[in-house]
Coordinates of C-alpha atoms and ligand atoms in Angstrom, one line a residue:
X1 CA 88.3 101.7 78.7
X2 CA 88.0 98.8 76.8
X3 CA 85.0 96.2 77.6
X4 CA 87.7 93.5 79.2
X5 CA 84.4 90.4 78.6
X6 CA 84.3 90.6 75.5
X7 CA 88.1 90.5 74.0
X8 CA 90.8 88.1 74.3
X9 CA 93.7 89.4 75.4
X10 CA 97.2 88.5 73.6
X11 CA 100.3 87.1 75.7
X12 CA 102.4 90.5 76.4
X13 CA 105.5 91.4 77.4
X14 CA 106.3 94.5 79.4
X15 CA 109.3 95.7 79.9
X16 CA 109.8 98.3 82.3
X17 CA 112.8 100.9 82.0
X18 CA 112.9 102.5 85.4
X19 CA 112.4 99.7 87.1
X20 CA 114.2 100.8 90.0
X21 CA 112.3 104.1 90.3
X22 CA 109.9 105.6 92.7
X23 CA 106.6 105.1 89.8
X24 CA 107.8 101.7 89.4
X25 CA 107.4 100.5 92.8
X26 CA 104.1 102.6 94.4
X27 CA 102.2 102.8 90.9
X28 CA 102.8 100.9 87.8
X29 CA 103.8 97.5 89.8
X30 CA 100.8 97.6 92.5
X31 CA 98.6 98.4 89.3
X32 CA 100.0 95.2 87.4
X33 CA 99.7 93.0 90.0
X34 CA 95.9 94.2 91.2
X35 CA 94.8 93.6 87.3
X36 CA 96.5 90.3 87.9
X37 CA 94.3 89.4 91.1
X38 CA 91.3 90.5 89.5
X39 CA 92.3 88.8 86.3
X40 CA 92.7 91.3 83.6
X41 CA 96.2 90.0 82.3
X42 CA 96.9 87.8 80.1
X43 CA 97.3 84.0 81.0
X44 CA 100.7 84.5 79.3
X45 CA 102.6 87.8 80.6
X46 CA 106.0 88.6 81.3
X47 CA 107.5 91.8 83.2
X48 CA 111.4 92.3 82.1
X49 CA 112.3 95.3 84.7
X50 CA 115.5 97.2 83.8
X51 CA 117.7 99.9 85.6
X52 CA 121.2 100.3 86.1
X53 CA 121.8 98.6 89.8
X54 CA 122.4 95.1 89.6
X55 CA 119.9 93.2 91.6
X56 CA 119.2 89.1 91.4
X57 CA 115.6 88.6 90.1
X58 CA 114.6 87.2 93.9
X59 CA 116.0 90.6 95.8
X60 CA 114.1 93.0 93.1
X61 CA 110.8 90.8 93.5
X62 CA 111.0 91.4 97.2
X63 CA 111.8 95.0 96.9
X64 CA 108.2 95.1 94.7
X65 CA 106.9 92.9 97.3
X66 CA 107.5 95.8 100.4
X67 CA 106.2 98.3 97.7
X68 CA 102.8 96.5 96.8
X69 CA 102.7 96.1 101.1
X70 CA 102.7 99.9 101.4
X71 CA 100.8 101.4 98.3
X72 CA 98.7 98.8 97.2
X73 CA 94.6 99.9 97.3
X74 CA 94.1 96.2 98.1
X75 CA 96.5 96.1 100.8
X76 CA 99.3 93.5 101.5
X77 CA 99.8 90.9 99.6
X78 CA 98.9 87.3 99.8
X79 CA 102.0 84.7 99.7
X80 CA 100.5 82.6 97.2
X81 CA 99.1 85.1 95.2
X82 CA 102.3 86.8 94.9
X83 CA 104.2 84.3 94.4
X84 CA 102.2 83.3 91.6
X85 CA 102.0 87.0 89.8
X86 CA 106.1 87.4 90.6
X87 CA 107.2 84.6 88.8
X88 CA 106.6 86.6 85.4
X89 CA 109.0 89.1 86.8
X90 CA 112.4 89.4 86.1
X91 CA 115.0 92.3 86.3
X92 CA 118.0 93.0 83.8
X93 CA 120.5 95.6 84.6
X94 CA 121.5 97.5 81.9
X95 CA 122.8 100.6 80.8
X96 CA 120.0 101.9 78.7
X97 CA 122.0 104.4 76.2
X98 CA 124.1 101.5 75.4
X99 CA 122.1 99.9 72.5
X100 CA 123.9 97.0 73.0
X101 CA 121.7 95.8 76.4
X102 CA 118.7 95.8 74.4
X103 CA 119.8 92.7 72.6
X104 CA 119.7 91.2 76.0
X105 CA 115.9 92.0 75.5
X106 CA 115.3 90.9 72.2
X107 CA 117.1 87.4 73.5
X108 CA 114.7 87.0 76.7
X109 CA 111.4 87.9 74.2
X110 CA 112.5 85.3 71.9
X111 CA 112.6 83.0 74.4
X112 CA 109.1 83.8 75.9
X113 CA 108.0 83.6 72.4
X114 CA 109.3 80.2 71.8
X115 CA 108.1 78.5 75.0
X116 CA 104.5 80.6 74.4
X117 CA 104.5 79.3 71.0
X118 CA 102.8 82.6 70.3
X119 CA 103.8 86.3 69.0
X120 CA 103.2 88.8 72.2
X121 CA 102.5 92.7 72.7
X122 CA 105.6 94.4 73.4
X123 CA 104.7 97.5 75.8
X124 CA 108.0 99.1 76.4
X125 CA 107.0 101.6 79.3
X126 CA 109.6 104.9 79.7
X127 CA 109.3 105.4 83.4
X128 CA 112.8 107.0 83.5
X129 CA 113.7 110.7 83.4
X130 CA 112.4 112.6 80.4
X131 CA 115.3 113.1 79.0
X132 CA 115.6 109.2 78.1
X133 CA 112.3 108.8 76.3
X134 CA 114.0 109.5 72.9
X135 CA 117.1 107.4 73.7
X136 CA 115.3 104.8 74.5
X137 CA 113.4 104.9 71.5
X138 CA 115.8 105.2 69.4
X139 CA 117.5 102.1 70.7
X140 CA 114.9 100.2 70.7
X141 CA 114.5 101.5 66.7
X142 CA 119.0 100.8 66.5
X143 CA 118.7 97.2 68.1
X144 CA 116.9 94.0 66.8
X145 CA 113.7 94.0 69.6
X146 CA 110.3 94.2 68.2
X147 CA 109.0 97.4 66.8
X148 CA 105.5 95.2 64.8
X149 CA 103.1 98.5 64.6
X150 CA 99.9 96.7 65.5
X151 CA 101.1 94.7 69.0
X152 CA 104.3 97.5 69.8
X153 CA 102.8 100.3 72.1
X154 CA 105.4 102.7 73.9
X155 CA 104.7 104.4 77.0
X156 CA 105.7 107.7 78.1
X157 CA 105.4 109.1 81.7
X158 CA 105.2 113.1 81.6
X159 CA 106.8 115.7 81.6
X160 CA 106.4 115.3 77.9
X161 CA 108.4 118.4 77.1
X162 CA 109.3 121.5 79.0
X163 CA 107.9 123.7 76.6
X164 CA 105.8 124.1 73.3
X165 CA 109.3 123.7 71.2
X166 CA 111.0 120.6 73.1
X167 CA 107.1 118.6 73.1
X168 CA 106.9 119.4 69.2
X169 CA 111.2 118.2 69.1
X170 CA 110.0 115.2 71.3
X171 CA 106.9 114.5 69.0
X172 CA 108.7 114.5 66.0
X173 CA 111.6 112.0 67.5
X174 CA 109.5 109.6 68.7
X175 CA 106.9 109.8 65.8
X176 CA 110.4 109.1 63.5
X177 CA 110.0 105.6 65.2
X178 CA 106.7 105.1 66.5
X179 CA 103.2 105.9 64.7
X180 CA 101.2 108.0 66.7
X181 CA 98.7 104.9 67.2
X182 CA 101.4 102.9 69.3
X183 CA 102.4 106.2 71.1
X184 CA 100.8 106.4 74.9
X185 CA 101.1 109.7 76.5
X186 CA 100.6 109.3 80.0
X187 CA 98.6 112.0 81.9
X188 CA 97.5 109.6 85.0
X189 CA 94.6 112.7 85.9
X190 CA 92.7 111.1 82.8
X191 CA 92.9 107.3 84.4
X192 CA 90.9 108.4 87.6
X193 CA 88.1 107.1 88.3
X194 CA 85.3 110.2 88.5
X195 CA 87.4 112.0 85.9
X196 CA 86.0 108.7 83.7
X197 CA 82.6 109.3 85.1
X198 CA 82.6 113.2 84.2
X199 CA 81.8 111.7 80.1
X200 CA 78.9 109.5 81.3
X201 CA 77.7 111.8 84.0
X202 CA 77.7 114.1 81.0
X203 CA 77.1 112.4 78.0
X204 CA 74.7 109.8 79.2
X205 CA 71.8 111.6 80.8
X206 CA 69.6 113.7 78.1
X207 CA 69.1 116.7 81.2
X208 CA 72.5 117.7 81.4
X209 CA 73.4 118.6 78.1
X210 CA 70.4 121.7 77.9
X211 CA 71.7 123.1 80.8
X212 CA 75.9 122.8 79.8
X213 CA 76.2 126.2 78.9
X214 CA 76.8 129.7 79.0
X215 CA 73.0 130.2 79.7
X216 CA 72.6 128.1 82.6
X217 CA 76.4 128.2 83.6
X218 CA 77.6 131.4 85.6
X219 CA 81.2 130.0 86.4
X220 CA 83.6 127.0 86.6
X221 CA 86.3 126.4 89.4
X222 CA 88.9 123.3 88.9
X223 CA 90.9 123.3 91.8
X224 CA 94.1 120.5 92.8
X225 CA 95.3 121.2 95.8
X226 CA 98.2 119.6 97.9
X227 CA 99.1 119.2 101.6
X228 CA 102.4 117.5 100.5
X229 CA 105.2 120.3 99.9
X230 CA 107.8 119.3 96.7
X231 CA 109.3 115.9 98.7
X232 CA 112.3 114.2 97.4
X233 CA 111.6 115.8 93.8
X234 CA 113.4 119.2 94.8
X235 CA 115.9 118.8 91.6
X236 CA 113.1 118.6 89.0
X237 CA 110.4 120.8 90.5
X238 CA 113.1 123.4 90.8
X239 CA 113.0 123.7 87.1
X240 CA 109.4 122.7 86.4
X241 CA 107.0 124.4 88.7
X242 CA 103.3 124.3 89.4
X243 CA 102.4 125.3 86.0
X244 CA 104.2 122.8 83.7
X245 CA 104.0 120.3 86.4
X246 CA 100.4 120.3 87.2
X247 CA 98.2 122.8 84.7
X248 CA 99.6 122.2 81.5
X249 CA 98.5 118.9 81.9
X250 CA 96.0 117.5 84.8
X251 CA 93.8 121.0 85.0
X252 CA 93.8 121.4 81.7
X253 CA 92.8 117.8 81.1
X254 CA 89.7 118.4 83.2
X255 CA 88.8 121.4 81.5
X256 CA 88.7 119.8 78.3
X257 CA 86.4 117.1 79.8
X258 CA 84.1 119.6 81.5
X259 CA 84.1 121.8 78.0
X260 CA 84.0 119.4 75.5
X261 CA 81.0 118.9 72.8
X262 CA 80.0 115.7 72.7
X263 CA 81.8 113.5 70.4
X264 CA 80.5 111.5 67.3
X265 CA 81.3 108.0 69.3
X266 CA 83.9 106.8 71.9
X267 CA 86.5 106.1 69.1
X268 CA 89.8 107.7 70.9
X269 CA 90.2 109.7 68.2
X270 CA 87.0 111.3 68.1
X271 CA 87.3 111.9 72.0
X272 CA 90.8 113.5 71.3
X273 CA 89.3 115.6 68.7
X274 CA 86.4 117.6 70.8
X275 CA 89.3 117.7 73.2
X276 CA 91.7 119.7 70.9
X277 CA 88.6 122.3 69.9
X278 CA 88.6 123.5 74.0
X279 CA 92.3 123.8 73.9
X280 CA 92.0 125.7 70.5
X281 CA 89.5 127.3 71.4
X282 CA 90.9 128.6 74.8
X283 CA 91.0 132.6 74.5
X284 CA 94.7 133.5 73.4
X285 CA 96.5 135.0 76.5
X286 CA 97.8 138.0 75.8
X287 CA 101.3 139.4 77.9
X288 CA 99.8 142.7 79.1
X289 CA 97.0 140.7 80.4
X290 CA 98.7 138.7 82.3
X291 CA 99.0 140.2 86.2
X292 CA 95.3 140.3 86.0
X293 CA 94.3 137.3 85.4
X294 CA 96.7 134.9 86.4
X295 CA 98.6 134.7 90.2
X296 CA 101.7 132.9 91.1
X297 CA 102.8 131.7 94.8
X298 CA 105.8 129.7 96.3
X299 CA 105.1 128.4 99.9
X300 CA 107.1 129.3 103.0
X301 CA 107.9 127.7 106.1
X302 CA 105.3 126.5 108.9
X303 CA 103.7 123.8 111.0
X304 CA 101.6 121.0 109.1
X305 CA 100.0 118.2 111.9
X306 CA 102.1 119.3 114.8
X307 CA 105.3 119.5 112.5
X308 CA 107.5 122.4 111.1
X309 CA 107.7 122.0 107.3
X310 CA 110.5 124.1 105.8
X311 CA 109.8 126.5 103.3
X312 CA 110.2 125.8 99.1
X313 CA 113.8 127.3 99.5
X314 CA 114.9 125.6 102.1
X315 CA 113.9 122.1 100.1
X316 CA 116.3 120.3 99.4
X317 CA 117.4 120.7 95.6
X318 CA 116.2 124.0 95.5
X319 CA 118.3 126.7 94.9
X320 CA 118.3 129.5 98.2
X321 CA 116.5 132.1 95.7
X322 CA 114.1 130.3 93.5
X323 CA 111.7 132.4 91.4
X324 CA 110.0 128.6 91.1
X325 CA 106.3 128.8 91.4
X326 CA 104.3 126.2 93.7
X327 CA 101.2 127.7 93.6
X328 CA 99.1 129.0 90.4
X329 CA 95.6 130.9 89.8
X330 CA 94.3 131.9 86.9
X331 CA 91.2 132.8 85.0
X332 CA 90.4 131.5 81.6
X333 CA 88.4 131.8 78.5
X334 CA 86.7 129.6 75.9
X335 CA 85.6 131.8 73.0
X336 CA 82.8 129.5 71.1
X337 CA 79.1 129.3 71.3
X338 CA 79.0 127.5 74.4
X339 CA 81.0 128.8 76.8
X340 CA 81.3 132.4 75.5
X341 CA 81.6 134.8 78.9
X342 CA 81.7 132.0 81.0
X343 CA 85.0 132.3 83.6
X344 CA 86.6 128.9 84.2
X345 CA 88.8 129.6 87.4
X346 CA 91.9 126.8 87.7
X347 CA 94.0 126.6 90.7
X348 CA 96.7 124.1 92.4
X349 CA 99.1 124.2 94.9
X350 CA 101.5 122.3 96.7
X351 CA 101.8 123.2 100.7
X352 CA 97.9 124.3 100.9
X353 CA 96.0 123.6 103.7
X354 CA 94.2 120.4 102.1
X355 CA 94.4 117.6 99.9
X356 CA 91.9 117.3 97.5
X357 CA 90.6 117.2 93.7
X358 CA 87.3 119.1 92.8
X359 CA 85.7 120.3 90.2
X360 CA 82.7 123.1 90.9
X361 CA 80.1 123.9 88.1
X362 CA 78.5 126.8 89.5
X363 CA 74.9 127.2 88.1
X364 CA 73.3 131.3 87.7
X365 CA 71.2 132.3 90.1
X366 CA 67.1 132.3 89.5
X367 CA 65.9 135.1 87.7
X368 CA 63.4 136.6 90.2
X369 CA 63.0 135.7 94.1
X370 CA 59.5 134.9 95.0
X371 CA 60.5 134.5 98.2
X372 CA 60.3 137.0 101.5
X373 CA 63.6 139.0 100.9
X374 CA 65.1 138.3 104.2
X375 CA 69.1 137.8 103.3
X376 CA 69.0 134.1 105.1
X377 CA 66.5 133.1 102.6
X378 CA 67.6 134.0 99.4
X379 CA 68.1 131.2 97.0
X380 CA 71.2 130.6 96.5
X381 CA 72.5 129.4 92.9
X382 CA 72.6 125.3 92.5
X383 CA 76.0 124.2 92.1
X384 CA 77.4 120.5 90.2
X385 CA 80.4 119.5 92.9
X386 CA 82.4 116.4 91.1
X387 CA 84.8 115.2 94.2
X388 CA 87.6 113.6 92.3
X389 CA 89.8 112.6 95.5
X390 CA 89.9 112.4 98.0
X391 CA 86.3 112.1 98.4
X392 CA 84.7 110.5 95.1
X393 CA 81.5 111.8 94.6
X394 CA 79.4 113.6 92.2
X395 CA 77.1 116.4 94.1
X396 CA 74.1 118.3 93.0
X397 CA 73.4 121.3 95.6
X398 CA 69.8 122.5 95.3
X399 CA 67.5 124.6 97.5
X400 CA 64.7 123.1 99.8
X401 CA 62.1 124.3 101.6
X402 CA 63.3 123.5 105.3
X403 CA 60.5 121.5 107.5
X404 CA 58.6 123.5 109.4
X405 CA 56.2 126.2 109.6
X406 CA 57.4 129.0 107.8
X407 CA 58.6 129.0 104.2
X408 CA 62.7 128.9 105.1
X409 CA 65.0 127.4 102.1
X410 CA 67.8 125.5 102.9
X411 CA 71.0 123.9 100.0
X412 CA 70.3 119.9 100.2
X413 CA 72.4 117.8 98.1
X414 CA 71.4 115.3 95.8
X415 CA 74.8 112.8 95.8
X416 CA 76.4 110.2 94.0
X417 CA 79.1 108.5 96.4
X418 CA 81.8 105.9 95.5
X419 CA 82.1 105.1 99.8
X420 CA 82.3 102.2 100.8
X421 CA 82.8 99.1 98.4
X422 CA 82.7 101.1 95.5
X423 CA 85.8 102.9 96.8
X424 CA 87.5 100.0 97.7
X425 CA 86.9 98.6 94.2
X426 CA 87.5 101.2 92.5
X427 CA 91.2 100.8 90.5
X428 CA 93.6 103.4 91.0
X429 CA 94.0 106.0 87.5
X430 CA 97.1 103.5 86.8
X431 CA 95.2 100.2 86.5
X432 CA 92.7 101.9 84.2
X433 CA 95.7 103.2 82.3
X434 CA 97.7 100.3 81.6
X435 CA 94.7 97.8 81.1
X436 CA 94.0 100.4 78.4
X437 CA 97.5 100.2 76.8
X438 CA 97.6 96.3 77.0
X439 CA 94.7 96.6 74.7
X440 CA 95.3 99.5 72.4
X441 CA 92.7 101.5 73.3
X442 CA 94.1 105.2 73.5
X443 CA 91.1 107.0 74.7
X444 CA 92.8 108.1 77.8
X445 CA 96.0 108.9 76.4
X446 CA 97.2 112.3 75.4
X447 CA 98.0 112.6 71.1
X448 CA 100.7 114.5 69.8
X449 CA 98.6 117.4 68.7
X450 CA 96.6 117.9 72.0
X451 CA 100.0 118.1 74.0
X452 CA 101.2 120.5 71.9
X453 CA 97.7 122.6 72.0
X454 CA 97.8 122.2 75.9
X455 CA 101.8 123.8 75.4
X456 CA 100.5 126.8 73.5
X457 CA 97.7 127.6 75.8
X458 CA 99.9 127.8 78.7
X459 CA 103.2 129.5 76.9
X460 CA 102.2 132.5 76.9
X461 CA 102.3 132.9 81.3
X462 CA 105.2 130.3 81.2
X463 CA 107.3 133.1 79.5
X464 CA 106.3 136.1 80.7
X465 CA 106.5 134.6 84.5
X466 CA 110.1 133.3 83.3
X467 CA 110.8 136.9 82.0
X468 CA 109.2 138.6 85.2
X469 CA 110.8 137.4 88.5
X470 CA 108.8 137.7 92.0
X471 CA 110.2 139.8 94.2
X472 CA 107.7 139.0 97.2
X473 CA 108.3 135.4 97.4
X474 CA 107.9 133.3 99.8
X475 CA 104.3 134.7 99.4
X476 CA 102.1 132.3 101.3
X477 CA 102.9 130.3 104.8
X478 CA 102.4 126.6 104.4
X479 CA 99.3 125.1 105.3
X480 CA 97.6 128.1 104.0
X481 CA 95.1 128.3 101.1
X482 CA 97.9 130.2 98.9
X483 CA 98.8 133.7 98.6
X484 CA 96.0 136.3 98.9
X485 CA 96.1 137.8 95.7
X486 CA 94.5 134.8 94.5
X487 CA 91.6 135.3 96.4
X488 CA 91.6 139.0 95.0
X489 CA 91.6 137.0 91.9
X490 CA 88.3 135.6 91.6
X491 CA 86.6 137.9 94.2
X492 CA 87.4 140.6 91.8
X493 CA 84.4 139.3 89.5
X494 CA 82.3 138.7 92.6
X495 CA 83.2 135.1 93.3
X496 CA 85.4 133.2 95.8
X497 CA 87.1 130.0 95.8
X498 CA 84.9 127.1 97.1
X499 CA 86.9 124.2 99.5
X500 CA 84.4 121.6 99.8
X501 CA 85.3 119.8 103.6
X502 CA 86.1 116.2 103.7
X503 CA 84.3 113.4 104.8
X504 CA 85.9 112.3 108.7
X505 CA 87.9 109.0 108.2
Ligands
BG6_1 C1 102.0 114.6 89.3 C2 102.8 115.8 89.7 O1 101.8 114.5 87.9 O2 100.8 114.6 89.9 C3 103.0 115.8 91.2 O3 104.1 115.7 89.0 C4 101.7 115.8 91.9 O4 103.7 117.0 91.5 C5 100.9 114.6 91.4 O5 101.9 115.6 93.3 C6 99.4 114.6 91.9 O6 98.8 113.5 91.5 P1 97.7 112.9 92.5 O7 97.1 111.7 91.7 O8 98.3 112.5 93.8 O9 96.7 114.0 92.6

């Protein structure tokens, strides 16, 4: 998050491996090109996209073009504009494990360098199937291009690993090259917007911090949920599932933020460390333990707007018995002085009956009731709501005396809303992201050691679910809220999940 006024920005060069890819075109290119209209990039930049498929520079620009059209948050582009911010692309085909195409690349930097009269950043960006990120780095390490460890940064899309053994494997490779400080871990959850204002919302106000804990806290709910079922991405999510592709990462991510102490200063590394504590910290998960506290669930067939969606098995990709999990549940832990016997309840889902990103700080209820002990009037416990999408919003509930003539409470809510402009404005988690890696700030990015605490917290259920195969599955209809043992879940200690409704369109 760096302060964009106040630092001039060196010529760059990215080059994009991938660049035929779905990420390519509907994230990092509509990012690029909004930091471009809202001048953020450098006056001298260059985009050198590579994939296999041989395209001419002008039919790859215009395949961009159709994907800025559709995903862009600042909708279609203008001609001029375009044209403009398309001229610093160009596309190389190549065959990426042959080290000998990335001479092609050292050739065009040179170039760019000579006509800039300047040294640029190199950002090489792995947006390519994980199993690439260390071939690509080691060619990159084989071959002549730049590898200068104050203006080199490399980026790397997740899955970073598939387990605690191949992230520490992939660590060690890429930190054979790479020092950890040009090493960008993407975890895009970390680039949104309210996720950003979760820090200042609790790190900037002097009322929150006395109430951020187990005292005032009774419990805290993190909840992703998806209308979209696995897509196009049947082949990988087949051998991911919910857990690796969506806790490990994103849920835990937010849990960090929400548990963190406050750090010494906003230096990355000092954020990254108060992370790492939670994640430590986290209560160790212990086999036996498992069935009770977390749930698994893979979505079946049903109707979603009118339409019949198939179920997980029948996606394509998937294999006619999958054991694959698309929904998870579980309760955890963090055993320090803060959060001691406070429940943090994460779910996701893909298939669920809505889209949307929240996270629910649940406050304890007042000590005594003053109040006339009719059940419609009892106070009920305030609650912090942070909306991450697709509402943005940050929501105090609190109780108010309803107008009139007898002493009735009522839950008001005190808001903070990104609608209209601010929403509008607001740049998508990619944007923040790679305006960040363009310059060096790594804040937002996942280190080495924190992906490998965020492995070890989750390897435990990753195991024993691998070892202990569902015999009930499909377990929930699509457009469901998930199966119903997840609801026995949390209602177990007297709680329920919270859906908070939508604003209309
Ligand atoms: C990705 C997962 O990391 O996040 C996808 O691989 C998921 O399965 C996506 O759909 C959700 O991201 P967002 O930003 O749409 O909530």
């Amino acid at each position: 998050m760096p302060n964009t006024s106040d630092k001039k920005i060196e010529p760059t060069v990215i080059i994009i491996f991938g660049a035929n890819g779905d990420l390519t075109k509907r994230k990092i290119i509509p990012a690029l090109y909004n930091l471009f209209l809202e001048n953020h990039l450098p006056e001298k930049f260059a985009i050198i996209a590579t994939s296999r498929t041989k395209f001419t520079d002008e039919k790859y620009r215009n395949d961009l073009l159709e994907g800025i059209n559709e995903f862009s948050r600042t909708g279609k582009a203008k001609k001029e504009q375009w044209a403009e911010f398309s001229k610093n692309i160009s596309y190389q085909a190549a065959d990426i494990k042959d080290v000998a195409s990335y001479n092609e690349f050292h050739t065009r930097i040179t170039e760019l360098k000579n006509e800039w009269k300047e040294n640029p950043s190199v950002l090489y960006y792995c947006a390519v199937s994980p199993d690439l990120f260390c071939t690509i780095a080691e060619n990159i390490s084989k071959s002549k291009l730049e590898n200068k460890k104050d203006s080199t940064r490399i980026i790397i899309e997740k899955p970073f690993g598939k387990d605690l053994g191949s992230a520490k494997t992939l660590n060690e490779d890429l930190l054979n090259i790479f020092d950890e400080k040009q090493i960008y871990r993407i975890d895009h959850y970390l680039g949104k917007e309210v996720v950003q204002n979760v820090m200042a919302f609790r790190f900037a106000n002097s009322i929150m911090e006395p109430l951020w804990n187990r005292t005032h806290i009774e419990h805290v709910q993190i909840s992703v949920t998806e209308k979209i079922g696995v897509e196009d991405r049947g082949s990988y999510f087949d051998h991911a599932g919910i857990l690796r592709d969506m806790i490990q990462n994103h849920l835990l991510q937010l849990l960090c933020i929400i548990a963190m102490e406050p750090p010494v200063n906003f230096d990355a590394d000092l954020v990254r460390d108060r992370k790492v504590d939670v994640l430590k910290a986290m209560r160790k998960i212990l086999p036996g333990t498992i069935d009770n506290i977390a749930v698994r669930g893979q979505y079946g067939a049903g109707w979603v707007e009118g339409k019949e969606v198939p179920g997980y098995r029948d996606e394509v990709d998937v294999t006619e018995d999958s054991n694959t999990e698309t929904y998870a549940a579980m309760k955890l832990h963090i055993d320090n002085w803060r959060w001691q016997g406070v429940p943090f309840y994460l779910r996701t889902g893909k298939r669920l009956y809505e889209s949307a990103s929240h996270i629910i700080i649940q406050f304890r209820e007042v000590p005594h009731n003053i109040f006339n002990n009719d059940e419609r009037n009892l106070p009920k416990a305030n609650r912090l709501i942070i909306s991450i999408q697709p509402d943005m919003a940050i929501k105090f509930q609190l109780q108010s005396k309803t107008p009139g003539l007898e002493m009735m409470l009522n839950t008001v809510d005190m808001t903070f809303d990104y609608s209209g402009k601010a929403k509008t404005e607001t740049p998508e988690a990619y944007e923040t992201l790679l305006l960040d890696v363009i310059f060096g700030d790594q804040t937002l990015f996942m280190r080495a050691d924190q992906v490998e605490a965020a492995w070890e917290a989750v390897m435990p259920i990753l195991d024993y679910w691998e070892k202990n195969q569902m015999t009930n599955f499909p377990n929930y209809p699509a457009n469901s809220w998930g199966p119903e043992n997840a609801e026995a879940l949390i209602a177990k200690d007297g709680f329920h999940w919270i859906n908070i409704p939508h604003k209309k369109k």
